[in-house]
Amino acid sequence: MTDILNKKAKFIFITGGVVSSLGKGLASASLASILQCRGFKVRLRKLDPYLNVDPGTMSPYQHGEVYVTDDGTEADLDLGHYERFSGVPAKRTDSITTGKIYQRVIDKERHGDYLGATIQVVPHVTNEIKDFILSDISDEDFVLCEIGGTVGDIEGQPYLEAIRQIAYDLGRERAMFIHVTLLPYIPTAGELKTKPTQHSVKKLQEYGIQPDMLLCRSCCEIPQNEKRKIALFCNIREENVITALDASSIYQVPLAYSHEGMDAQVCKHFGIDNSQPADLSKWQHIVDVLAHPEGTVHIAVVGKYVQLLEAYKSLGEALTHGGIANKYKVKVKWVDSEDVEKDGAAAHLHDVSAVLVPGGFGQRGTNGKIMAIEYAREHNVPFLAICFGMQMAVIETMRHLAGVQNAGTTEFSPDCEPVVGLMTEWDKDGAKQIRHKDGDLGGTMRLGAYECCLSPDSKVAQIYGSQKISERHRHRYEVNLAYEKVLNENGMVVVGKSPDGKLPEIIERPDHPWFIGVQFHPELKSKPFAPHPLFVSFVAAAIKQSRLL
Ligand code: GLN
């Protein structure tokens, strides 16, 4: 506590009310970015009240994509929004869950650290949450902490108590509460309704939290008299009732919020001079390119979680960024790999200019992915494979070109020709990591940033403009280098390896216009202002291909 008193960081807590899925993550990321546009240094944190230690073991259908940080944390996908909008790399200390908090509390209790005390939610759990929020802060001007879930959730209560206490400890001049709500439009009445927002704020007040600002999601403009009503009933300044209209692109949101005066009002809350507007030119540029593309290119993503696009959040964004760099709109055709199995690849892929097979787990739908890869290879369609996709691309070459029908991955069965196998040992920053077949599943994959060395004469070295790169990983299985020679003989070259040469990280087919597979997740590092080179090049290849269609 005394440590934080010596630092300048101001804390902004973002809560949500009325319903879930209001886009609190995007709201937090957007506010952080417009504060940066005023010259401030920001940090973003996510507090997830669920009991899992991290989302790593959750189904993508439950929680969407699992985002991975450089330092190897499996985290909520909102951290992806944070990084994309702010450019600040998220860290282990930026993502907390109730599972992690309880793990720490119980570890301390077992260790005897509480000196015989009875362990309680208040103060022991709440203190742990406070310590987390206040830890690992350097010279940031603002730390934005988003509380997952909706006000009123049982799991969220200790978090609300913890942030209430922080505001009490630091003083309101160093803390601000922003509450994101929904104003539903009732067509029969022709009105936006404010009652759910009033109730949600009342709930927050029950926990001792008086919001300083409301961010009201709405499908249409909020009439001034309604804003006045909300302000009066919720005890908030009228100019701090901010409209958050539905936007056609997430990249319009920072401009829209700033236009509504959000950053100016945040500065005012903290007594910071706000007479100079934020310099939003970089966002304006992105929005202009998105609004006036030189053309549209169609790219298929063949995966098995396509019913829930949240599962491919960063991927969709990275493709958009590749489009921005090429001044093109990328229209993604999300193809269910099981449909490819049923209908054949051509039925789904004949009208696209490039094919991408993303990461994944488990056997369902893999034959469809392999059929899509075969189609892209044979028809010279630009092809990018990510993680599981790369493993499938290797299996495709082994089965269809090297004639090894039984080629497979031990992820599905021990009885295949193990072209892809479980990684049991690898090097992490000079220390050996060891895994066993029956070990825990949580947090035990090869996670986070690893260096990779590229062959000087490869296409990827040209694309990256470097022979040494660092990319983020999340996998348990790895292509078996014992098959490198056979792959080579069949046109597939391993062009990227771990620095010790033991793990293959990138493959390409020199006989194909654009066929690259990577064991890592390049989509996690792409940003609108710094599109990932692989996506820039892939989209450029797709545009070239579209001229042939
Ligand atoms: N299931 C594969 C593995 O664990 C691929 C993982 C992924 O695509 N992220 O290696």
Coordinates of C-alpha atoms and ligand atoms in Angstrom, one line a residue:
M1 CA 0.0 0.0 0.0
T2 CA 2.7 2.5 1.0
D3 CA 4.5 1.6 -2.3
I4 CA 1.5 2.7 -4.4
L5 CA 1.2 6.0 -2.4
N6 CA 4.6 7.0 -3.8
K7 CA 3.5 6.4 -7.4
K8 CA 1.4 8.6 -9.6
A9 CA -0.9 6.0 -11.1
K10 CA -4.6 6.8 -11.1
F11 CA -7.1 3.9 -11.1
I12 CA -10.1 3.6 -13.3
F13 CA -12.4 0.8 -12.5
I14 CA -14.8 -0.4 -15.2
T15 CA -17.9 -2.5 -14.2
G16 CA -20.8 -3.7 -16.2
G17 CA -24.5 -3.8 -15.5
V18 CA -27.9 -4.8 -16.9
V19 CA -26.7 -7.6 -19.2
S20 CA -23.4 -9.2 -20.1
S21 CA -21.7 -8.9 -23.5
L22 CA -21.8 -5.1 -23.5
G23 CA -18.3 -4.8 -24.7
K24 CA -16.6 -3.6 -21.5
G25 CA -13.3 -4.9 -22.8
L26 CA -13.6 -2.8 -25.9
A27 CA -14.8 0.1 -23.9
S28 CA -11.8 -0.2 -21.6
A29 CA -9.3 -0.6 -24.5
S30 CA -10.9 2.4 -26.3
L31 CA -10.7 4.7 -23.2
A32 CA -7.0 3.6 -22.7
S33 CA -6.2 4.4 -26.2
I34 CA -7.8 7.9 -26.2
L35 CA -6.0 8.7 -23.0
Q36 CA -2.8 7.7 -24.8
C37 CA -3.7 10.1 -27.5
R38 CA -3.6 12.8 -24.8
G39 CA 0.0 11.7 -24.1
F40 CA -0.7 9.5 -21.0
K41 CA 0.9 6.2 -20.2
V42 CA -1.6 3.5 -19.5
R43 CA -1.9 -0.1 -18.3
L44 CA -4.9 -2.3 -18.6
R45 CA -6.0 -5.2 -16.3
K46 CA -8.7 -7.7 -16.3
L47 CA -10.2 -9.2 -13.1
D48 CA -12.4 -12.3 -13.9
P49 CA -14.6 -13.4 -11.1
Y50 CA -15.0 -17.0 -12.3
L51 CA -13.4 -19.9 -10.4
N52 CA -11.2 -21.3 -13.1
V53 CA -7.5 -20.5 -12.5
D54 CA -7.3 -19.3 -16.2
P55 CA -9.5 -19.8 -19.3
G56 CA -6.9 -22.3 -20.7
T57 CA -9.0 -25.4 -19.9
M58 CA -12.3 -23.9 -20.9
S59 CA -14.0 -24.8 -24.2
P60 CA -13.9 -22.0 -26.8
Y61 CA -17.7 -22.2 -26.9
Q62 CA -17.7 -21.1 -23.2
H63 CA -15.3 -18.4 -23.3
G64 CA -14.1 -17.6 -26.8
E65 CA -10.5 -17.4 -27.7
V66 CA -7.8 -17.9 -25.1
Y67 CA -5.4 -15.0 -25.4
V68 CA -1.7 -15.7 -24.7
T69 CA 0.7 -13.1 -23.4
D70 CA 4.5 -12.9 -24.1
D71 CA 5.2 -14.1 -20.6
G72 CA 3.0 -17.2 -21.2
T73 CA -0.2 -16.4 -19.4
E74 CA -3.4 -17.9 -20.8
A75 CA -5.9 -15.0 -20.4
D76 CA -9.3 -13.6 -21.3
L77 CA -9.7 -12.4 -24.9
D78 CA -10.2 -8.9 -23.6
L79 CA -6.4 -8.7 -23.1
G80 CA -6.2 -9.0 -26.9
H81 CA -8.4 -5.9 -27.3
Y82 CA -6.2 -4.1 -24.7
E83 CA -3.0 -4.9 -26.7
R84 CA -4.5 -4.2 -30.1
F85 CA -5.8 -0.8 -29.1
S86 CA -3.0 0.4 -26.7
G87 CA 0.0 -1.4 -28.1
V88 CA 1.1 -2.1 -24.5
P89 CA 2.1 -5.8 -24.2
A90 CA -0.1 -7.5 -21.6
K91 CA 1.6 -9.3 -18.7
R92 CA 0.9 -12.1 -16.3
T93 CA 0.2 -9.4 -13.7
D94 CA -2.6 -8.0 -15.8
S95 CA -4.9 -11.0 -15.6
I96 CA -6.4 -12.4 -12.5
T97 CA -9.2 -14.8 -11.7
T98 CA -10.9 -16.0 -8.5
G99 CA -9.2 -19.3 -9.1
K100 CA -5.8 -17.6 -8.9
I101 CA -6.8 -15.5 -5.9
Y102 CA -8.0 -18.5 -3.9
Q103 CA -5.0 -20.6 -4.9
R104 CA -2.7 -17.9 -3.4
V105 CA -4.9 -17.5 -0.2
I106 CA -4.9 -21.3 0.4
D107 CA -1.2 -21.6 -0.3
K108 CA -0.6 -18.9 2.3
E109 CA -2.9 -20.6 4.8
R110 CA -1.1 -23.9 4.4
H111 CA 2.2 -22.1 4.8
G112 CA 1.0 -20.6 8.1
D113 CA 1.3 -17.1 6.8
Y114 CA -1.9 -15.9 8.4
L115 CA -0.6 -16.7 11.9
G116 CA -3.6 -18.6 13.1
A117 CA -6.3 -16.3 11.8
T118 CA -9.7 -17.5 10.5
I119 CA -9.5 -16.9 6.8
Q120 CA -12.4 -14.9 5.4
V121 CA -13.5 -13.4 2.1
V122 CA -13.2 -10.0 3.8
P123 CA -10.3 -9.2 4.4
H124 CA -8.2 -12.1 3.2
V125 CA -9.6 -12.6 -0.3
T126 CA -10.3 -8.9 -0.8
N127 CA -6.7 -8.0 0.3
E128 CA -5.3 -10.5 -2.2
I129 CA -7.4 -8.8 -4.9
K130 CA -6.2 -5.3 -3.8
D131 CA -2.6 -6.5 -3.8
F132 CA -3.0 -7.7 -7.3
I133 CA -4.5 -4.5 -8.5
L134 CA -1.8 -2.4 -6.9
S135 CA 1.1 -4.6 -7.8
D136 CA 3.7 -4.3 -10.6
I137 CA 3.0 -0.6 -11.4
S138 CA 5.8 1.6 -12.5
D139 CA 5.3 5.1 -14.0
E140 CA 1.8 4.6 -15.5
D141 CA -0.5 7.6 -15.4
F142 CA -3.6 5.5 -15.5
V143 CA -4.3 1.8 -14.6
L144 CA -7.6 0.7 -16.1
C145 CA -9.1 -2.4 -14.3
E146 CA -12.1 -4.1 -15.9
I147 CA -14.2 -6.3 -13.6
G148 CA -15.6 -9.2 -15.6
G149 CA -19.3 -10.2 -15.3
T150 CA -22.3 -8.1 -14.3
V151 CA -23.0 -6.2 -11.1
G152 CA -25.0 -8.5 -8.9
D153 CA -23.1 -11.7 -9.8
I154 CA -22.2 -13.6 -6.6
E155 CA -18.7 -14.2 -7.8
G156 CA -18.1 -10.5 -8.4
Q157 CA -18.9 -9.3 -4.9
P158 CA -15.3 -9.6 -3.4
Y159 CA -14.0 -7.6 -6.4
L160 CA -16.5 -4.8 -5.9
E161 CA -15.6 -4.7 -2.2
A162 CA -11.9 -4.6 -3.1
I163 CA -12.2 -1.7 -5.5
R164 CA -14.4 0.2 -3.1
Q165 CA -11.6 -0.1 -0.5
I166 CA -9.0 1.0 -3.0
A167 CA -10.9 4.1 -3.7
Y168 CA -11.3 4.7 0.0
D169 CA -7.5 4.1 0.6
L170 CA -6.2 6.2 -2.3
G171 CA -8.9 8.9 -2.2
R172 CA -11.4 9.7 -4.9
E173 CA -8.8 11.9 -6.6
R174 CA -6.9 8.8 -7.6
A175 CA -9.8 6.5 -8.4
M176 CA -12.8 6.6 -10.7
F177 CA -15.7 4.3 -11.3
I178 CA -17.1 3.9 -14.8
H179 CA -20.2 1.7 -15.2
V180 CA -21.2 0.3 -18.6
T181 CA -24.9 -0.2 -19.0
L182 CA -27.5 -0.8 -21.7
L183 CA -30.5 1.4 -22.6
P184 CA -32.9 -1.0 -24.3
Y185 CA -35.1 0.4 -27.1
I186 CA -38.7 -0.7 -26.8
P187 CA -40.2 -0.4 -30.3
T188 CA -43.8 -0.4 -29.2
A189 CA -43.2 2.6 -26.9
G190 CA -40.7 4.1 -29.3
E191 CA -38.4 4.8 -26.4
L192 CA -35.1 4.1 -24.8
K193 CA -35.6 2.8 -21.3
T194 CA -33.5 4.0 -18.4
K195 CA -34.9 1.9 -15.6
P196 CA -32.5 -1.1 -15.9
T197 CA -29.6 1.4 -15.7
Q198 CA -31.1 3.0 -12.6
H199 CA -31.5 -0.4 -11.0
S200 CA -28.0 -1.4 -11.9
V201 CA -26.5 1.8 -10.4
K202 CA -28.6 1.2 -7.2
K203 CA -27.1 -2.3 -7.0
L204 CA -23.6 -0.8 -7.3
Q205 CA -24.5 1.8 -4.6
E206 CA -25.5 -1.1 -2.3
Y207 CA -21.9 -2.2 -2.5
G208 CA -20.7 1.3 -1.5
I209 CA -19.7 2.3 -5.0
Q210 CA -21.0 5.5 -6.6
P211 CA -20.2 5.5 -10.3
D212 CA -18.6 8.7 -11.6
M213 CA -19.5 8.0 -15.2
L214 CA -22.0 5.9 -17.1
L215 CA -21.2 4.6 -20.5
C216 CA -24.6 3.8 -21.9
R217 CA -24.8 1.3 -24.8
S218 CA -27.6 2.2 -27.0
C219 CA -28.8 1.6 -30.6
C220 CA -29.8 5.2 -31.1
E221 CA -29.0 8.7 -29.8
I222 CA -30.0 9.3 -26.2
P223 CA -32.2 12.4 -26.0
Q224 CA -30.8 15.0 -23.6
N225 CA -33.8 14.9 -21.3
E226 CA -33.2 11.1 -20.8
K227 CA -29.5 11.8 -20.0
R228 CA -30.6 14.4 -17.5
K229 CA -33.0 11.9 -16.0
I230 CA -30.3 9.2 -15.7
A231 CA -27.9 11.8 -14.2
L232 CA -30.4 12.9 -11.6
F233 CA -31.5 9.4 -10.5
C234 CA -28.0 7.9 -10.6
N235 CA -26.3 10.8 -8.9
I236 CA -23.9 11.5 -11.7
R237 CA -23.0 14.7 -13.6
E238 CA -25.0 15.0 -16.8
E239 CA -21.9 15.4 -18.9
N240 CA -20.6 12.1 -17.5
V241 CA -23.5 10.2 -19.0
I242 CA -21.8 9.1 -22.1
T243 CA -23.6 7.6 -25.1
A244 CA -22.0 4.5 -26.6
L245 CA -23.8 3.9 -29.9
D246 CA -23.5 0.6 -31.7
A247 CA -20.6 0.9 -34.2
S248 CA -20.2 -0.8 -37.5
S249 CA -16.5 -1.3 -36.8
I250 CA -14.8 -1.7 -33.4
Y251 CA -12.1 0.7 -34.6
Q252 CA -14.6 3.5 -34.7
V253 CA -15.2 3.3 -31.0
P254 CA -12.3 5.4 -29.7
L255 CA -13.2 8.2 -32.0
A256 CA -16.9 8.0 -31.0
Y257 CA -16.1 8.0 -27.3
S258 CA -13.8 10.9 -27.6
H259 CA -16.3 12.8 -29.6
E260 CA -18.8 12.2 -26.7
G261 CA -16.3 13.8 -24.4
M262 CA -15.3 10.7 -22.5
D263 CA -11.5 11.4 -22.2
A264 CA -12.1 15.0 -21.5
Q265 CA -14.5 14.1 -18.6
V266 CA -12.1 11.5 -17.2
C267 CA -9.4 14.2 -17.1
K268 CA -11.8 16.6 -15.5
H269 CA -12.6 14.0 -12.8
F270 CA -9.0 13.8 -11.9
G271 CA -8.4 17.5 -12.0
I272 CA -6.2 17.3 -15.1
D273 CA -6.2 20.1 -17.6
N274 CA -8.4 19.0 -20.6
S275 CA -8.3 22.1 -22.7
Q276 CA -6.3 20.4 -25.5
P277 CA -8.2 17.8 -27.4
A278 CA -6.7 14.3 -27.9
D279 CA -4.7 13.8 -31.1
L280 CA -6.8 11.0 -32.7
S281 CA -5.3 11.2 -36.2
K282 CA -4.0 7.6 -36.0
W283 CA -7.6 6.3 -35.4
Q284 CA -9.0 8.6 -38.1
H285 CA -6.5 7.0 -40.6
I286 CA -7.7 3.5 -39.7
V287 CA -11.3 4.4 -39.9
D288 CA -10.8 6.2 -43.3
V289 CA -9.0 3.2 -44.8
L290 CA -11.8 0.8 -43.5
A291 CA -14.5 3.1 -44.9
H292 CA -12.9 3.5 -48.4
P293 CA -11.1 0.3 -49.4
E294 CA -9.7 -0.1 -52.9
G295 CA -11.5 -3.5 -53.1
T296 CA -12.7 -6.5 -51.2
V297 CA -11.0 -9.9 -51.0
H298 CA -12.6 -13.1 -49.8
I299 CA -10.6 -15.4 -47.5
A300 CA -11.9 -18.7 -46.1
V301 CA -11.1 -19.7 -42.5
V302 CA -11.7 -23.4 -42.2
G303 CA -12.2 -24.3 -38.5
K304 CA -14.5 -26.2 -36.2
Y305 CA -15.5 -23.4 -33.8
V306 CA -17.0 -21.2 -36.5
Q307 CA -20.4 -21.1 -34.8
L308 CA -18.8 -18.8 -32.2
L309 CA -16.6 -16.3 -33.9
E310 CA -15.3 -15.1 -30.5
A311 CA -13.2 -18.3 -30.6
Y312 CA -11.3 -16.7 -33.5
K313 CA -11.2 -13.1 -32.2
S314 CA -7.6 -12.2 -32.8
L315 CA -7.5 -14.1 -36.1
G316 CA -10.4 -12.1 -37.5
E317 CA -8.8 -8.9 -36.3
A318 CA -5.4 -9.8 -37.8
L319 CA -7.0 -10.4 -41.2
T320 CA -8.6 -7.0 -40.9
H321 CA -5.2 -5.5 -40.1
G322 CA -3.7 -7.3 -43.1
G323 CA -6.5 -5.7 -45.2
I324 CA -5.8 -2.2 -43.7
A325 CA -2.2 -2.5 -44.7
N326 CA -3.2 -3.4 -48.3
K327 CA -6.1 -0.9 -48.3
Y328 CA -8.5 -3.7 -48.9
K329 CA -11.5 -5.0 -47.1
V330 CA -11.1 -8.6 -46.0
K331 CA -14.3 -10.5 -46.1
V332 CA -13.9 -13.7 -44.1
K333 CA -15.9 -16.8 -45.2
W334 CA -16.1 -18.9 -42.0
V335 CA -16.3 -22.5 -43.1
D336 CA -17.1 -25.3 -40.8
S337 CA -14.6 -28.1 -41.4
E338 CA -17.3 -30.7 -40.9
D339 CA -19.2 -29.2 -43.8
V340 CA -16.1 -29.6 -46.0
E341 CA -16.0 -33.2 -45.0
K342 CA -19.7 -33.6 -46.2
D343 CA -19.6 -31.4 -49.3
G344 CA -16.0 -31.5 -50.5
A345 CA -13.5 -28.7 -50.4
A346 CA -14.4 -27.1 -53.8
A347 CA -18.0 -26.6 -52.8
H348 CA -16.9 -24.2 -50.1
L349 CA -13.6 -22.8 -51.4
H350 CA -14.1 -22.2 -55.1
D351 CA -15.1 -18.6 -54.5
V352 CA -12.4 -17.5 -52.2
S353 CA -8.9 -16.1 -52.9
A354 CA -7.1 -17.6 -50.0
V355 CA -7.5 -20.3 -47.3
L356 CA -6.5 -20.2 -43.7
V357 CA -6.6 -23.2 -41.3
P358 CA -6.4 -21.9 -37.7
G359 CA -5.4 -23.5 -34.4
G360 CA -7.6 -26.1 -32.8
F361 CA -7.8 -29.1 -30.5
G362 CA -9.2 -32.6 -31.0
Q363 CA -10.1 -34.9 -33.9
R364 CA -13.5 -33.6 -34.9
G365 CA -13.5 -31.9 -38.2
T366 CA -9.8 -32.6 -39.0
N367 CA -10.5 -34.5 -42.2
G368 CA -12.3 -31.4 -43.5
K369 CA -9.2 -29.3 -42.6
I370 CA -7.0 -31.8 -44.4
M371 CA -9.3 -31.7 -47.5
A372 CA -9.1 -27.9 -47.5
I373 CA -5.3 -28.0 -47.3
E374 CA -5.2 -30.4 -50.2
Y375 CA -7.4 -28.1 -52.2
A376 CA -5.3 -25.0 -51.5
R377 CA -2.1 -26.9 -52.3
E378 CA -3.4 -28.4 -55.6
H379 CA -5.1 -25.3 -56.8
N380 CA -2.3 -22.9 -55.9
V381 CA -4.5 -20.9 -53.6
P382 CA -2.6 -18.8 -51.0
F383 CA -2.7 -20.8 -47.8
L384 CA -1.8 -20.0 -44.2
A385 CA -1.8 -22.6 -41.5
I386 CA -1.6 -21.7 -37.8
C387 CA -0.6 -24.1 -35.1
F388 CA -2.9 -27.1 -35.4
G389 CA -3.3 -26.0 -39.0
M390 CA 0.4 -26.4 -39.6
Q391 CA 0.3 -29.9 -38.0
M392 CA -2.5 -30.8 -40.4
A393 CA -0.6 -29.4 -43.4
V394 CA 2.3 -31.7 -42.6
I395 CA 0.0 -34.6 -42.2
E396 CA -1.6 -33.8 -45.5
T397 CA 1.7 -33.9 -47.3
M398 CA 2.7 -37.1 -45.6
R399 CA -0.6 -38.8 -46.5
H400 CA -1.1 -37.5 -50.0
L401 CA 2.4 -37.0 -51.3
A402 CA 4.6 -39.3 -49.3
G403 CA 2.1 -42.1 -49.4
V404 CA 2.0 -42.6 -45.6
Q405 CA -1.7 -43.2 -45.2
N406 CA -1.5 -43.7 -41.5
A407 CA 0.3 -40.4 -40.9
G408 CA -1.3 -38.6 -37.9
T409 CA -0.9 -37.0 -34.5
T410 CA -0.7 -38.7 -31.2
E411 CA -3.2 -36.1 -30.0
F412 CA -5.9 -38.4 -31.4
S413 CA -4.4 -41.9 -31.2
P414 CA -1.2 -43.6 -30.3
D415 CA -1.6 -46.0 -33.3
C416 CA -0.7 -43.6 -36.1
E417 CA 2.6 -42.9 -37.8
P418 CA 3.5 -40.1 -35.3
V419 CA 4.3 -37.3 -37.7
V420 CA 3.0 -35.0 -34.9
G421 CA 3.8 -36.0 -31.3
L422 CA 3.5 -34.9 -27.7
M423 CA 6.3 -32.6 -26.7
T424 CA 7.8 -33.9 -23.5
E425 CA 10.9 -31.7 -23.2
W426 CA 11.9 -28.3 -24.5
D427 CA 14.0 -25.3 -23.5
K428 CA 12.5 -22.2 -22.0
D429 CA 15.0 -19.3 -21.3
G430 CA 17.8 -21.9 -20.7
A431 CA 15.7 -24.1 -18.4
K432 CA 14.4 -27.5 -19.4
Q433 CA 10.6 -27.9 -19.4
I434 CA 9.4 -31.5 -18.8
R435 CA 5.9 -32.8 -19.4
H436 CA 4.3 -36.2 -19.1
K437 CA 1.4 -37.9 -21.0
D438 CA -0.8 -38.0 -17.9
G439 CA 0.2 -34.6 -16.4
D440 CA -2.2 -31.7 -15.6
L441 CA -3.8 -30.0 -18.6
G442 CA -4.0 -26.5 -17.1
G443 CA -1.2 -24.1 -17.9
T444 CA 1.2 -26.8 -19.0
M445 CA 1.4 -26.2 -22.8
R446 CA 4.3 -24.6 -24.5
L447 CA 3.1 -21.1 -23.8
G448 CA 4.2 -17.6 -24.5
A449 CA 7.0 -16.0 -26.6
Y450 CA 9.8 -18.1 -28.0
E451 CA 12.5 -17.2 -30.4
C452 CA 12.6 -18.8 -33.8
C453 CA 15.5 -18.8 -36.4
L454 CA 14.5 -18.5 -40.0
S455 CA 16.4 -19.9 -43.1
P456 CA 18.0 -17.0 -44.8
D457 CA 16.6 -17.9 -48.3
S458 CA 13.0 -18.6 -47.1
K459 CA 9.9 -16.7 -48.0
V460 CA 9.2 -16.0 -44.3
A461 CA 12.6 -14.4 -43.8
Q462 CA 11.8 -12.1 -46.7
I463 CA 8.3 -11.4 -45.2
Y464 CA 9.6 -10.7 -41.7
G465 CA 12.7 -8.9 -43.0
S466 CA 14.7 -10.7 -40.3
Q467 CA 16.1 -14.1 -39.6
K468 CA 15.3 -14.1 -35.9
I469 CA 11.8 -13.6 -34.7
S470 CA 9.8 -14.0 -31.5
E471 CA 6.3 -15.3 -31.6
R472 CA 3.7 -16.6 -29.1
H473 CA 2.9 -20.3 -28.7
R474 CA 0.1 -22.4 -27.2
H475 CA 0.5 -26.1 -28.0
R476 CA 1.2 -29.4 -26.6
Y477 CA 2.1 -31.3 -29.8
E478 CA 4.9 -30.6 -32.3
V479 CA 5.8 -31.8 -35.8
N480 CA 8.4 -34.6 -35.5
L481 CA 11.7 -33.6 -37.1
A482 CA 12.4 -37.2 -37.8
Y483 CA 10.2 -36.7 -40.9
E484 CA 12.0 -33.6 -42.1
K485 CA 13.8 -35.4 -44.9
V486 CA 10.6 -37.1 -46.3
L487 CA 8.8 -33.8 -46.1
N488 CA 11.6 -32.1 -48.0
E489 CA 11.4 -34.8 -50.7
N490 CA 7.8 -34.0 -51.0
G491 CA 8.1 -30.2 -51.5
M492 CA 7.7 -29.1 -47.9
V493 CA 10.6 -27.3 -46.2
V494 CA 11.1 -26.6 -42.6
V495 CA 12.3 -23.0 -42.7
G496 CA 12.0 -22.0 -39.1
K497 CA 13.3 -23.8 -36.0
S498 CA 13.8 -23.1 -32.3
P499 CA 17.3 -21.7 -31.6
D500 CA 18.5 -25.1 -30.5
G501 CA 17.2 -26.6 -33.8
K502 CA 15.1 -29.1 -32.0
L503 CA 11.6 -27.8 -32.7
P504 CA 10.2 -27.1 -36.2
E505 CA 8.3 -23.8 -36.1
I506 CA 7.6 -22.9 -39.7
I507 CA 7.1 -24.8 -43.0
E508 CA 6.7 -23.6 -46.5
R509 CA 6.2 -25.0 -50.0
P510 CA 8.6 -23.4 -52.4
D511 CA 6.6 -25.0 -55.3
H512 CA 3.5 -23.0 -54.4
P513 CA 2.7 -19.3 -54.8
W514 CA 2.1 -18.8 -51.0
F515 CA 1.9 -21.8 -48.7
I516 CA 3.1 -21.2 -45.2
G517 CA 2.4 -23.0 -41.9
V518 CA 3.5 -21.7 -38.5
Q519 CA 3.5 -23.5 -35.1
F520 CA 2.9 -20.2 -33.3
H521 CA 0.0 -17.7 -33.3
P522 CA 1.0 -14.6 -35.2
E523 CA -2.6 -13.3 -34.9
L524 CA -1.9 -12.5 -31.2
K525 CA 0.6 -9.8 -32.0
S526 CA -1.1 -8.1 -34.9
K527 CA -2.4 -4.5 -34.3
P528 CA -4.3 -2.1 -36.5
F529 CA -1.3 0.3 -36.3
A530 CA 1.3 -2.5 -36.7
P531 CA -0.3 -5.2 -38.8
H532 CA 1.5 -8.5 -38.6
P533 CA 3.9 -9.1 -41.6
L534 CA 2.5 -12.6 -42.3
F535 CA -1.0 -11.3 -42.5
V536 CA 0.0 -8.3 -44.6
S537 CA 1.8 -10.7 -47.1
F538 CA -1.0 -13.3 -47.0
V539 CA -3.7 -10.7 -47.8
A540 CA -1.5 -9.3 -50.5
A541 CA -1.2 -12.8 -52.0
A542 CA -5.0 -13.2 -51.7
I543 CA -5.5 -9.9 -53.6
K544 CA -3.2 -11.1 -56.3
Q545 CA -5.1 -14.4 -56.5
S546 CA -8.5 -12.6 -56.7
R547 CA -7.4 -11.0 -59.9
L548 CA -7.2 -14.5 -61.4
L549 CA -10.6 -15.6 -60.2
Ligands
GLN1 N1 -3.8 -29.3 -30.5 C1 -2.6 -28.9 -31.0 C2 -1.5 -29.0 -29.9 O1 -1.8 -29.0 -28.7 C3 -2.6 -27.5 -31.5 C4 -2.9 -26.4 -30.6 C5 -3.3 -25.1 -31.2 O2 -3.7 -25.1 -32.3 N2 -3.3 -24.1 -30.4 O3 -0.3 -29.0 -30.2

